[in-house]
Short mmCIF file of C-alpha atoms in Angstrom, two decimals:
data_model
loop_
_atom_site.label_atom_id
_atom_site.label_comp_id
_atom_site.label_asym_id
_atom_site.label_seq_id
_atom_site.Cartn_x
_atom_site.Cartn_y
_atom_site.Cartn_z
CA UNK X 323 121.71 60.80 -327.16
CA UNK X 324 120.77 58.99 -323.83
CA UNK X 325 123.28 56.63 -324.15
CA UNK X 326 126.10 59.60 -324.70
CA UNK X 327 124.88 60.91 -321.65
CA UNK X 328 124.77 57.77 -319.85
CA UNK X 329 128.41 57.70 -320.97
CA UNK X 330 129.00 61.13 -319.92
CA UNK X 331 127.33 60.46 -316.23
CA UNK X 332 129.25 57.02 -315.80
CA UNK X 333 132.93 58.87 -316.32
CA UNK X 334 131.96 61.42 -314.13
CA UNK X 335 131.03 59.11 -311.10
CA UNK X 336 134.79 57.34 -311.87
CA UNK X 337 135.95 60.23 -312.31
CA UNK X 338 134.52 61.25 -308.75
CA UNK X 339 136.60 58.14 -307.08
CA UNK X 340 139.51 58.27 -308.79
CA UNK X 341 139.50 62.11 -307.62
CA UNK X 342 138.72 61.81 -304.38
CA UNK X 343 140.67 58.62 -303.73
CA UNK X 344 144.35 60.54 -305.24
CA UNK X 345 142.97 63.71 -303.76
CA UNK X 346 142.85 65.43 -307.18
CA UNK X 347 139.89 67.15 -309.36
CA UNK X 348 139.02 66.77 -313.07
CA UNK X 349 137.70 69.76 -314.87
CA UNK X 350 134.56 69.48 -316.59
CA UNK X 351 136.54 69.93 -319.76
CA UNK X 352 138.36 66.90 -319.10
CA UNK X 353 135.09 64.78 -318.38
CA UNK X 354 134.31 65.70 -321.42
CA UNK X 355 137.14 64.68 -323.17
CA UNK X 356 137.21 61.30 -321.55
CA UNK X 357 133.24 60.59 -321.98
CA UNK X 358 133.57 61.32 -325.79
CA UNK X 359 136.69 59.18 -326.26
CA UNK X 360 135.03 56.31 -324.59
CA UNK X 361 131.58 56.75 -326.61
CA UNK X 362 133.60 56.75 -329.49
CA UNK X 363 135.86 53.40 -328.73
CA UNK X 364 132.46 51.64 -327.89
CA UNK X 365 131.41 52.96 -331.49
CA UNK X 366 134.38 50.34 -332.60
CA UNK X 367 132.84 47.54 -330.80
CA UNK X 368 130.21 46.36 -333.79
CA UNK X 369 132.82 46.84 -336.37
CA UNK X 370 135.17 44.24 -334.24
CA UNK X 371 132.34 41.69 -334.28
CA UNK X 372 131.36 42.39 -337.60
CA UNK X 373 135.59 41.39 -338.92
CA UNK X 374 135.44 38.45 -336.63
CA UNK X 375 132.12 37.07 -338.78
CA UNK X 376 134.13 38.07 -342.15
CA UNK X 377 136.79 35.79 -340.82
CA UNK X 378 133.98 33.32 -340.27
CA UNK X 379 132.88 34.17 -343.76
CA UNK X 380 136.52 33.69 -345.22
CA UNK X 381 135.85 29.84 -344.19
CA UNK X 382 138.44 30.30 -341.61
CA UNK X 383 137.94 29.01 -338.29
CA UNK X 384 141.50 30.89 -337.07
CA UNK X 385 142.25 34.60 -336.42
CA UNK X 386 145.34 35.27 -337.47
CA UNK X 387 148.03 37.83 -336.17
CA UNK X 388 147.72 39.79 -339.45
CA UNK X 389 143.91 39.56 -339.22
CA UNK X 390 144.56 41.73 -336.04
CA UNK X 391 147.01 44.27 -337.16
CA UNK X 392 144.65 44.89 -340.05
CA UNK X 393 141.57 45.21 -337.14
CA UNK X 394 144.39 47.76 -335.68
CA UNK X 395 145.79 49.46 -338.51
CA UNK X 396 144.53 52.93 -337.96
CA UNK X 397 146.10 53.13 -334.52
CA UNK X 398 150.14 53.44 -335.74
CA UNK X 399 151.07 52.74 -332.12
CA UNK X 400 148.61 49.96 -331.17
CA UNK X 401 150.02 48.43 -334.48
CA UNK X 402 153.65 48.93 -334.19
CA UNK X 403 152.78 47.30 -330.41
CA UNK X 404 151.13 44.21 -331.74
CA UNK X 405 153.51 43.80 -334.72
CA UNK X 406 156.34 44.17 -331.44
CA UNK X 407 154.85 41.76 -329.88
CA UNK X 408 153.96 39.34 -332.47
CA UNK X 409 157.70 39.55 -333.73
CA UNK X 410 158.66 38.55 -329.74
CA UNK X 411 156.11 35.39 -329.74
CA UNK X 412 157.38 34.00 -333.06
CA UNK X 413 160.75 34.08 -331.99
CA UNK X 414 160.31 33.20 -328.16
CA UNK X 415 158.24 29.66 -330.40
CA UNK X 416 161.17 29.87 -332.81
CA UNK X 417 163.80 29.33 -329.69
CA UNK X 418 161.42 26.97 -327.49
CA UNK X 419 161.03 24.44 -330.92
CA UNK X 420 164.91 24.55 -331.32
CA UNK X 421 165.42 23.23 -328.17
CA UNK X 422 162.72 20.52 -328.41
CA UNK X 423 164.56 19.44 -331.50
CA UNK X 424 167.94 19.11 -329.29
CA UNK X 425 166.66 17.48 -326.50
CA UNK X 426 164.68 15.06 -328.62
CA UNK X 427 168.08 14.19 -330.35
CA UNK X 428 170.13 14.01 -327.41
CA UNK X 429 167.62 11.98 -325.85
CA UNK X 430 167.89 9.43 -329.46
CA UNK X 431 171.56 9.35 -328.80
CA UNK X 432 171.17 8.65 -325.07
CA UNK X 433 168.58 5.36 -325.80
CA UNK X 434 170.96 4.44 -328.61
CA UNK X 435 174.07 4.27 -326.03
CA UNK X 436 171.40 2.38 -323.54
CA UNK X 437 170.73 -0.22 -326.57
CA UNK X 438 174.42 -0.87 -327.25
CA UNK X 439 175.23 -1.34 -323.20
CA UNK X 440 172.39 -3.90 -322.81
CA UNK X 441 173.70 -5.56 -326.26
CA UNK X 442 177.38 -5.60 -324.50
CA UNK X 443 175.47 -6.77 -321.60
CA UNK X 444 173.35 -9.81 -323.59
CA UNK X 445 176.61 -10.54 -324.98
CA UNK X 446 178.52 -10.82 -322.02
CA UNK X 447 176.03 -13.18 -320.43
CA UNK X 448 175.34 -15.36 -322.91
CA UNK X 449 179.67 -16.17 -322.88
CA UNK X 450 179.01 -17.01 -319.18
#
């Protein structure tokens, strides 16, 4: 209860700034609102360390993307954003691996040019 009301004390001193700083006022109803929300996230807080062991647990030593959306699956838009943005990475890594590949290959043709010049070249001066 002290710590709800620690909560509760904390968003009403931001709330204070943020008011007087965009010369606007929050009801008490909204400080409310606000305080409980964040008490509640922080009540998420243990059960994100606690998945993070069980991935420890699993004998993996790598959180996955999907380990996250499942952390995130009971917010529909936090995981439609993170399965957005995972969809972006993978491709974006997709894109940037293709184009390793082609200048790796161009740069195979290029030394095998370079080998046959200096073999024309070895040639050449060994007729001299």
């Amino acid at each position: 209860q002290r710590l709800r009301a620690a909560v509760h004390y904390t968003v009403g001193c931001l709330c204070q700034e943020v008011a007087e700083d965009k010369n606007m006022r929050f009801s008490k109803q909204t400080i409310a609102a606000i305080s409980e929300i964040t008490f509640r996230q922080c009540g998420t807080g243990p059960r994100v360390i606690i998945f993070f062991i069980l991935c420890r647990h699993a004998k993996r030593s790598t959180v996955t993307t999907e380990d996250v959306k499942l952390l995130a699956r009971r917010s529909i838009s936090l995981l439609k954003y993170i399965t957005q943005k995972s969809e972006e990475l993978t491709s974006s890594n997709m894109e940037q691996k293709e184009k390793k590949k082609k200048a790796t290959a161009a740069k195979g043709r290029r030394t095998s040019v370079e080998q046959e010049a200096a073999v024309t070249e070895s040639e050449d001066s060994n007729m001299a």
